[in-house]
């Protein structure tokens, strides 16, 4: 069940927001001053609650302060593509709040009991007018979210799970400048990124290891033959 409460800024909330990219270069006192007259909503979700579905109007964004969320789309083929695992202090659907229809193309569901601090588009605009640095940091956030969405959809366009894993590892090599790639969180989290099951991903990884393409350890995957990914 989803519950909604109107809230104002508190010291504990400011400490949480300080860890977000939007406010990372501000002091606790500056955050409290910026948000002093900005109304917000505290939304609580139980595991399995869906906050919104595609094209449902909701001109607001916010910060996950507790729990975990997944953002996903259902393709016309019927397959589901997970776009993002949202963790505490991540912004929720920041890239959609300023679109013309005030809607998101994706669904957002709680994967554990969660709390989100929401702020409307109008009040977010007020924040930007108070300090222009906030607009710059916000643009960095939405650019990163849009890039990751595009990357996830590109991964999903490949029919073979082997190819999707290979594309992910190639991208990770370029980002990390290393052929030793850290496995994100858990195998289940990684499987969710590929919109597949944990068992299917493990079978694919084991097959790639048997073929001498990769070497798997507890927390890392070492790419031995990048030309065969």
PDB file of C-alpha atoms in Angstrom:
ATOM      1  CA  UNK A   1       0.000   0.000   0.000  1.00  0.00           C
ATOM      2  CA  UNK A   2       1.302   3.457  -0.951  1.00  0.00           C
ATOM      3  CA  UNK A   3       1.049   6.230   1.653  1.00  0.00           C
ATOM      4  CA  UNK A   4       1.704   9.946   1.064  1.00  0.00           C
ATOM      5  CA  UNK A   5       2.591  12.605   3.660  1.00  0.00           C
ATOM      6  CA  UNK A   6       3.469  16.269   3.196  1.00  0.00           C
ATOM      7  CA  UNK A   7       6.795  17.121   4.840  1.00  0.00           C
ATOM      8  CA  UNK A   8       9.277  19.968   5.206  1.00  0.00           C
ATOM      9  CA  UNK A   9      13.044  19.888   5.383  1.00  0.00           C
ATOM     10  CA  UNK A  10      14.680  18.502   8.536  1.00  0.00           C
ATOM     11  CA  UNK A  11      18.295  18.130   9.601  1.00  0.00           C
ATOM     12  CA  UNK A  12      18.195  14.342   9.109  1.00  0.00           C
ATOM     13  CA  UNK A  13      16.715  14.760   5.615  1.00  0.00           C
ATOM     14  CA  UNK A  14      19.411  17.307   4.753  1.00  0.00           C
ATOM     15  CA  UNK A  15      22.073  14.799   5.797  1.00  0.00           C
ATOM     16  CA  UNK A  16      20.562  12.224   3.421  1.00  0.00           C
ATOM     17  CA  UNK A  17      20.288  14.701   0.528  1.00  0.00           C
ATOM     18  CA  UNK A  18      23.907  15.770   1.081  1.00  0.00           C
ATOM     19  CA  UNK A  19      24.905  12.326  -0.250  1.00  0.00           C
ATOM     20  CA  UNK A  20      23.039  12.873  -3.536  1.00  0.00           C
ATOM     21  CA  UNK A  21      24.770  14.194  -6.648  1.00  0.00           C
ATOM     22  CA  UNK A  22      22.423  17.206  -6.742  1.00  0.00           C
ATOM     23  CA  UNK A  23      23.525  18.497  -3.326  1.00  0.00           C
ATOM     24  CA  UNK A  24      26.975  16.953  -2.920  1.00  0.00           C
ATOM     25  CA  UNK A  25      28.771  20.323  -3.154  1.00  0.00           C
ATOM     26  CA  UNK A  26      26.484  22.051  -0.642  1.00  0.00           C
ATOM     27  CA  UNK A  27      26.768  22.133   3.141  1.00  0.00           C
ATOM     28  CA  UNK A  28      23.977  20.817   5.376  1.00  0.00           C
ATOM     29  CA  UNK A  29      23.156  24.414   6.321  1.00  0.00           C
ATOM     30  CA  UNK A  30      22.961  25.471   2.659  1.00  0.00           C
ATOM     31  CA  UNK A  31      20.647  22.553   1.836  1.00  0.00           C
ATOM     32  CA  UNK A  32      18.347  23.455   4.726  1.00  0.00           C
ATOM     33  CA  UNK A  33      18.239  27.106   3.595  1.00  0.00           C
ATOM     34  CA  UNK A  34      17.518  26.158  -0.032  1.00  0.00           C
ATOM     35  CA  UNK A  35      14.666  23.826   0.914  1.00  0.00           C
ATOM     36  CA  UNK A  36      13.228  25.819   3.827  1.00  0.00           C
ATOM     37  CA  UNK A  37      10.206  27.059   1.831  1.00  0.00           C
ATOM     38  CA  UNK A  38       9.978  24.139  -0.627  1.00  0.00           C
ATOM     39  CA  UNK A  39       7.069  21.759   0.113  1.00  0.00           C
ATOM     40  CA  UNK A  40       7.764  18.066  -0.443  1.00  0.00           C
ATOM     41  CA  UNK A  41       5.952  14.749  -0.154  1.00  0.00           C
ATOM     42  CA  UNK A  42       7.145  11.633   1.637  1.00  0.00           C
ATOM     43  CA  UNK A  43       5.876   8.541  -0.210  1.00  0.00           C
ATOM     44  CA  UNK A  44       6.127   5.108   1.403  1.00  0.00           C
ATOM     45  CA  UNK A  45       5.888   1.912  -0.665  1.00  0.00           C
ATOM     46  CA  UNK A  46       5.739  -1.725   0.314  1.00  0.00           C
ATOM     47  CA  UNK A  47       7.641  -4.357  -1.661  1.00  0.00           C
ATOM     48  CA  UNK A  48       5.849  -4.933  -4.967  1.00  0.00           C
ATOM     49  CA  UNK A  49       4.012  -1.582  -5.008  1.00  0.00           C
ATOM     50  CA  UNK A  50       4.071   0.143  -8.406  1.00  0.00           C
ATOM     51  CA  UNK A  51       4.425   3.904  -8.099  1.00  0.00           C
ATOM     52  CA  UNK A  52       3.565   4.643 -11.711  1.00  0.00           C
ATOM     53  CA  UNK A  53       3.166   3.001 -15.098  1.00  0.00           C
ATOM     54  CA  UNK A  54       4.049   4.238 -18.607  1.00  0.00           C
ATOM     55  CA  UNK A  55       2.441   7.515 -19.670  1.00  0.00           C
ATOM     56  CA  UNK A  56       0.773   8.066 -16.307  1.00  0.00           C
ATOM     57  CA  UNK A  57       0.929  11.811 -15.589  1.00  0.00           C
ATOM     58  CA  UNK A  58       3.146  12.672 -12.605  1.00  0.00           C
ATOM     59  CA  UNK A  59       5.031  15.979 -12.886  1.00  0.00           C
ATOM     60  CA  UNK A  60       7.422  15.317 -10.005  1.00  0.00           C
ATOM     61  CA  UNK A  61      10.743  13.743  -9.209  1.00  0.00           C
ATOM     62  CA  UNK A  62      12.514  12.947  -5.991  1.00  0.00           C
ATOM     63  CA  UNK A  63      15.133  11.076  -4.024  1.00  0.00           C
ATOM     64  CA  UNK A  64      14.989   7.501  -2.816  1.00  0.00           C
ATOM     65  CA  UNK A  65      15.837   7.779   0.877  1.00  0.00           C
ATOM     66  CA  UNK A  66      15.282   4.144   1.853  1.00  0.00           C
ATOM     67  CA  UNK A  67      14.856   0.796   0.097  1.00  0.00           C
ATOM     68  CA  UNK A  68      15.246  -0.065  -3.590  1.00  0.00           C
ATOM     69  CA  UNK A  69      13.286   0.400  -6.811  1.00  0.00           C
ATOM     70  CA  UNK A  70      13.440  -0.977 -10.326  1.00  0.00           C
ATOM     71  CA  UNK A  71      12.527   0.943 -13.459  1.00  0.00           C
ATOM     72  CA  UNK A  72      11.496  -1.121 -16.469  1.00  0.00           C
ATOM     73  CA  UNK A  73       9.612  -1.125 -19.753  1.00  0.00           C
ATOM     74  CA  UNK A  74       7.561  -3.842 -21.416  1.00  0.00           C
ATOM     75  CA  UNK A  75       8.328  -4.144 -25.134  1.00  0.00           C
ATOM     76  CA  UNK A  76       5.730  -4.909 -27.811  1.00  0.00           C
ATOM     77  CA  UNK A  77       7.239  -8.399 -28.030  1.00  0.00           C
ATOM     78  CA  UNK A  78       6.155  -8.967 -24.421  1.00  0.00           C
ATOM     79  CA  UNK A  79       9.696  -9.057 -23.014  1.00  0.00           C
ATOM     80  CA  UNK A  80      10.569  -6.823 -20.077  1.00  0.00           C
ATOM     81  CA  UNK A  81      13.701  -4.672 -20.080  1.00  0.00           C
ATOM     82  CA  UNK A  82      14.991  -3.377 -16.756  1.00  0.00           C
ATOM     83  CA  UNK A  83      16.348   0.144 -17.219  1.00  0.00           C
ATOM     84  CA  UNK A  84      17.684   0.899 -13.759  1.00  0.00           C
ATOM     85  CA  UNK A  85      18.152  -0.356 -10.218  1.00  0.00           C
ATOM     86  CA  UNK A  86      17.527   2.703  -8.052  1.00  0.00           C
ATOM     87  CA  UNK A  87      19.425   2.878  -4.766  1.00  0.00           C
ATOM     88  CA  UNK A  88      19.202   5.280  -1.788  1.00  0.00           C
ATOM     89  CA  UNK A  89      19.914   8.967  -2.656  1.00  0.00           C
ATOM     90  CA  UNK A  90      19.485   8.256  -6.397  1.00  0.00           C
ATOM     91  CA  UNK A  91      17.038  10.599  -8.096  1.00  0.00           C
ATOM     92  CA  UNK A  92      13.817   8.951  -9.244  1.00  0.00           C
ATOM     93  CA  UNK A  93      12.979   9.380 -12.938  1.00  0.00           C
ATOM     94  CA  UNK A  94      14.693  12.765 -13.154  1.00  0.00           C
ATOM     95  CA  UNK A  95      14.903  12.605 -16.953  1.00  0.00           C
ATOM     96  CA  UNK A  96      11.107  12.564 -17.412  1.00  0.00           C
ATOM     97  CA  UNK A  97       9.813  15.327 -15.139  1.00  0.00           C
ATOM     98  CA  UNK A  98      10.330  18.148 -17.648  1.00  0.00           C
ATOM     99  CA  UNK A  99       8.955  16.420 -20.726  1.00  0.00           C
ATOM    100  CA  UNK A 100       5.899  17.929 -22.395  1.00  0.00           C
ATOM    101  CA  UNK A 101       3.383  15.431 -21.094  1.00  0.00           C
ATOM    102  CA  UNK A 102       4.756  15.140 -17.536  1.00  0.00           C
ATOM    103  CA  UNK A 103       4.927  11.374 -18.040  1.00  0.00           C
ATOM    104  CA  UNK A 104       7.503   8.603 -17.942  1.00  0.00           C
ATOM    105  CA  UNK A 105       7.815   5.886 -20.618  1.00  0.00           C
ATOM    106  CA  UNK A 106       8.671   3.326 -17.931  1.00  0.00           C
ATOM    107  CA  UNK A 107       7.204   1.668 -14.835  1.00  0.00           C
ATOM    108  CA  UNK A 108       8.613   2.067 -11.341  1.00  0.00           C
ATOM    109  CA  UNK A 109       8.182  -0.696  -8.742  1.00  0.00           C
ATOM    110  CA  UNK A 110       9.533  -1.157  -5.207  1.00  0.00           C
ATOM    111  CA  UNK A 111      11.764  -4.220  -4.795  1.00  0.00           C
ATOM    112  CA  UNK A 112      11.871  -3.702  -1.007  1.00  0.00           C
ATOM    113  CA  UNK A 113      10.014  -1.445   1.462  1.00  0.00           C
ATOM    114  CA  UNK A 114      10.933   2.039   0.257  1.00  0.00           C
ATOM    115  CA  UNK A 115      10.585   5.740   1.010  1.00  0.00           C
ATOM    116  CA  UNK A 116      10.844   8.517  -1.581  1.00  0.00           C
ATOM    117  CA  UNK A 117      11.075  12.254  -0.983  1.00  0.00           C
ATOM    118  CA  UNK A 118       9.186  13.860  -3.886  1.00  0.00           C
ATOM    119  CA  UNK A 119       9.305  17.422  -5.192  1.00  0.00           C
ATOM    120  CA  UNK A 120       7.088  18.827  -7.957  1.00  0.00           C
ATOM    121  CA  UNK A 121       8.366  20.253 -11.231  1.00  0.00           C
ATOM    122  CA  UNK A 122       7.275  23.764 -10.216  1.00  0.00           C
ATOM    123  CA  UNK A 123       9.161  23.614  -6.923  1.00  0.00           C
ATOM    124  CA  UNK A 124      12.201  22.085  -8.610  1.00  0.00           C
ATOM    125  CA  UNK A 125      12.239  25.116 -10.930  1.00  0.00           C
ATOM    126  CA  UNK A 126      12.138  27.362  -7.865  1.00  0.00           C
ATOM    127  CA  UNK A 127      15.202  25.572  -6.524  1.00  0.00           C
ATOM    128  CA  UNK A 128      17.098  26.140  -9.781  1.00  0.00           C
ATOM    129  CA  UNK A 129      16.337  29.861  -9.557  1.00  0.00           C
ATOM    130  CA  UNK A 130      17.783  29.962  -6.047  1.00  0.00           C
ATOM    131  CA  UNK A 131      21.145  28.521  -7.099  1.00  0.00           C
ATOM    132  CA  UNK A 132      22.108  27.949 -10.738  1.00  0.00           C
ATOM    133  CA  UNK A 133      24.584  25.231  -9.738  1.00  0.00           C
ATOM    134  CA  UNK A 134      21.616  22.969  -8.999  1.00  0.00           C
ATOM    135  CA  UNK A 135      20.493  23.149 -12.631  1.00  0.00           C
ATOM    136  CA  UNK A 136      23.984  22.149 -13.803  1.00  0.00           C
ATOM    137  CA  UNK A 137      24.122  19.155 -11.441  1.00  0.00           C
ATOM    138  CA  UNK A 138      20.574  18.167 -12.412  1.00  0.00           C
ATOM    139  CA  UNK A 139      21.537  18.163 -16.087  1.00  0.00           C
ATOM    140  CA  UNK A 140      24.464  15.861 -15.248  1.00  0.00           C
ATOM    141  CA  UNK A 141      22.037  13.495 -13.507  1.00  0.00           C
ATOM    142  CA  UNK A 142      19.502  13.351 -16.345  1.00  0.00           C
ATOM    143  CA  UNK A 143      22.257  12.960 -18.950  1.00  0.00           C
ATOM    144  CA  UNK A 144      23.605   9.966 -17.033  1.00  0.00           C
ATOM    145  CA  UNK A 145      20.143   8.435 -16.655  1.00  0.00           C
ATOM    146  CA  UNK A 146      19.342   8.906 -20.351  1.00  0.00           C
ATOM    147  CA  UNK A 147      22.654   7.333 -21.348  1.00  0.00           C
ATOM    148  CA  UNK A 148      22.101   4.301 -19.114  1.00  0.00           C
ATOM    149  CA  UNK A 149      18.558   3.856 -20.454  1.00  0.00           C
ATOM    150  CA  UNK A 150      19.850   3.935 -24.020  1.00  0.00           C
ATOM    151  CA  UNK A 151      22.577   1.445 -23.119  1.00  0.00           C
ATOM    152  CA  UNK A 152      20.083  -0.953 -21.489  1.00  0.00           C
ATOM    153  CA  UNK A 153      17.762  -0.811 -24.503  1.00  0.00           C
ATOM    154  CA  UNK A 154      20.733  -1.415 -26.803  1.00  0.00           C
ATOM    155  CA  UNK A 155      21.681  -4.471 -24.744  1.00  0.00           C
ATOM    156  CA  UNK A 156      18.105  -5.752 -24.987  1.00  0.00           C
ATOM    157  CA  UNK A 157      18.108  -5.443 -28.781  1.00  0.00           C
ATOM    158  CA  UNK A 158      20.552  -8.350 -29.034  1.00  0.00           C
ATOM    159  CA  UNK A 159      18.817 -11.727 -29.287  1.00  0.00           C
ATOM    160  CA  UNK A 160      21.646 -13.675 -27.677  1.00  0.00           C
ATOM    161  CA  UNK A 161      22.328 -13.327 -23.954  1.00  0.00           C
ATOM    162  CA  UNK A 162      25.972 -14.072 -24.781  1.00  0.00           C
ATOM    163  CA  UNK A 163      26.044 -10.991 -27.021  1.00  0.00           C
ATOM    164  CA  UNK A 164      24.350  -8.836 -24.387  1.00  0.00           C
ATOM    165  CA  UNK A 165      26.886  -9.909 -21.764  1.00  0.00           C
ATOM    166  CA  UNK A 166      29.692  -9.328 -24.264  1.00  0.00           C
ATOM    167  CA  UNK A 167      28.480  -5.806 -25.030  1.00  0.00           C
ATOM    168  CA  UNK A 168      28.265  -5.037 -21.308  1.00  0.00           C
ATOM    169  CA  UNK A 169      31.828  -6.292 -20.715  1.00  0.00           C
ATOM    170  CA  UNK A 170      33.183  -4.336 -23.683  1.00  0.00           C
ATOM    171  CA  UNK A 171      31.561  -1.164 -22.355  1.00  0.00           C
ATOM    172  CA  UNK A 172      32.907  -1.851 -18.847  1.00  0.00           C
ATOM    173  CA  UNK A 173      36.451  -2.351 -20.194  1.00  0.00           C
ATOM    174  CA  UNK A 174      36.307   1.074 -21.866  1.00  0.00           C
ATOM    175  CA  UNK A 175      34.950   2.752 -18.712  1.00  0.00           C
ATOM    176  CA  UNK A 176      37.223   1.054 -16.181  1.00  0.00           C
ATOM    177  CA  UNK A 177      40.334   0.897 -18.414  1.00  0.00           C
ATOM    178  CA  UNK A 178      40.840  -2.649 -17.221  1.00  0.00           C
ATOM    179  CA  UNK A 179      40.019  -6.159 -18.428  1.00  0.00           C
ATOM    180  CA  UNK A 180      39.052  -7.113 -14.860  1.00  0.00           C
ATOM    181  CA  UNK A 181      35.394  -6.099 -14.422  1.00  0.00           C
ATOM    182  CA  UNK A 182      33.746  -5.888 -11.019  1.00  0.00           C
ATOM    183  CA  UNK A 183      30.406  -7.722 -10.867  1.00  0.00           C
ATOM    184  CA  UNK A 184      27.678  -5.199  -9.899  1.00  0.00           C
ATOM    185  CA  UNK A 185      26.198  -5.935  -6.450  1.00  0.00           C
ATOM    186  CA  UNK A 186      24.867  -9.512  -6.877  1.00  0.00           C
ATOM    187  CA  UNK A 187      24.415 -11.938  -9.764  1.00  0.00           C
ATOM    188  CA  UNK A 188      20.665 -11.334  -9.465  1.00  0.00           C
ATOM    189  CA  UNK A 189      21.174  -7.562  -9.900  1.00  0.00           C
ATOM    190  CA  UNK A 190      23.283  -8.279 -12.975  1.00  0.00           C
ATOM    191  CA  UNK A 191      20.684 -10.672 -14.369  1.00  0.00           C
ATOM    192  CA  UNK A 192      18.022  -7.990 -13.878  1.00  0.00           C
ATOM    193  CA  UNK A 193      20.056  -5.621 -16.046  1.00  0.00           C
ATOM    194  CA  UNK A 194      19.864  -8.166 -18.875  1.00  0.00           C
ATOM    195  CA  UNK A 195      16.170  -8.889 -18.213  1.00  0.00           C
ATOM    196  CA  UNK A 196      16.970 -12.543 -17.649  1.00  0.00           C
ATOM    197  CA  UNK A 197      17.087 -15.025 -14.784  1.00  0.00           C
ATOM    198  CA  UNK A 198      20.004 -15.596 -12.436  1.00  0.00           C
ATOM    199  CA  UNK A 199      20.254 -19.204 -13.648  1.00  0.00           C
ATOM    200  CA  UNK A 200      20.374 -18.235 -17.341  1.00  0.00           C
ATOM    201  CA  UNK A 201      23.087 -15.645 -16.694  1.00  0.00           C
ATOM    202  CA  UNK A 202      25.182 -18.132 -14.700  1.00  0.00           C
ATOM    203  CA  UNK A 203      24.896 -20.701 -17.505  1.00  0.00           C
ATOM    204  CA  UNK A 204      26.038 -18.106 -20.048  1.00  0.00           C
ATOM    205  CA  UNK A 205      28.970 -16.991 -17.905  1.00  0.00           C
ATOM    206  CA  UNK A 206      30.045 -20.583 -17.258  1.00  0.00           C
ATOM    207  CA  UNK A 207      29.881 -21.360 -20.985  1.00  0.00           C
ATOM    208  CA  UNK A 208      31.987 -18.279 -21.776  1.00  0.00           C
ATOM    209  CA  UNK A 209      34.487 -19.396 -19.123  1.00  0.00           C
ATOM    210  CA  UNK A 210      34.621 -22.941 -20.547  1.00  0.00           C
ATOM    211  CA  UNK A 211      35.367 -21.412 -23.967  1.00  0.00           C
ATOM    212  CA  UNK A 212      38.281 -19.431 -22.522  1.00  0.00           C
ATOM    213  CA  UNK A 213      36.673 -16.013 -23.100  1.00  0.00           C
ATOM    214  CA  UNK A 214      36.428 -14.960 -19.462  1.00  0.00           C
ATOM    215  CA  UNK A 215      37.611 -16.023 -16.010  1.00  0.00           C
ATOM    216  CA  UNK A 216      35.106 -15.709 -13.156  1.00  0.00           C
ATOM    217  CA  UNK A 217      35.959 -15.017  -9.508  1.00  0.00           C
ATOM    218  CA  UNK A 218      33.691 -14.152  -6.598  1.00  0.00           C
ATOM    219  CA  UNK A 219      33.489 -10.402  -7.329  1.00  0.00           C
ATOM    220  CA  UNK A 220      35.149 -10.007 -10.730  1.00  0.00           C
ATOM    221  CA  UNK A 221      35.029 -11.194 -14.315  1.00  0.00           C
ATOM    222  CA  UNK A 222      38.359 -11.070 -16.141  1.00  0.00           C
ATOM    223  CA  UNK A 223      38.108 -10.811 -19.905  1.00  0.00           C
ATOM    224  CA  UNK A 224      40.718 -13.084 -21.494  1.00  0.00           C
ATOM    225  CA  UNK A 225      39.622 -12.824 -25.141  1.00  0.00           C
ATOM    226  CA  UNK A 226      37.889  -9.459 -25.796  1.00  0.00           C
ATOM    227  CA  UNK A 227      37.820 -10.127 -29.548  1.00  0.00           C
ATOM    228  CA  UNK A 228      35.503 -13.106 -28.910  1.00  0.00           C
ATOM    229  CA  UNK A 229      32.934 -11.266 -26.814  1.00  0.00           C
TER     230      UNK A 229
END
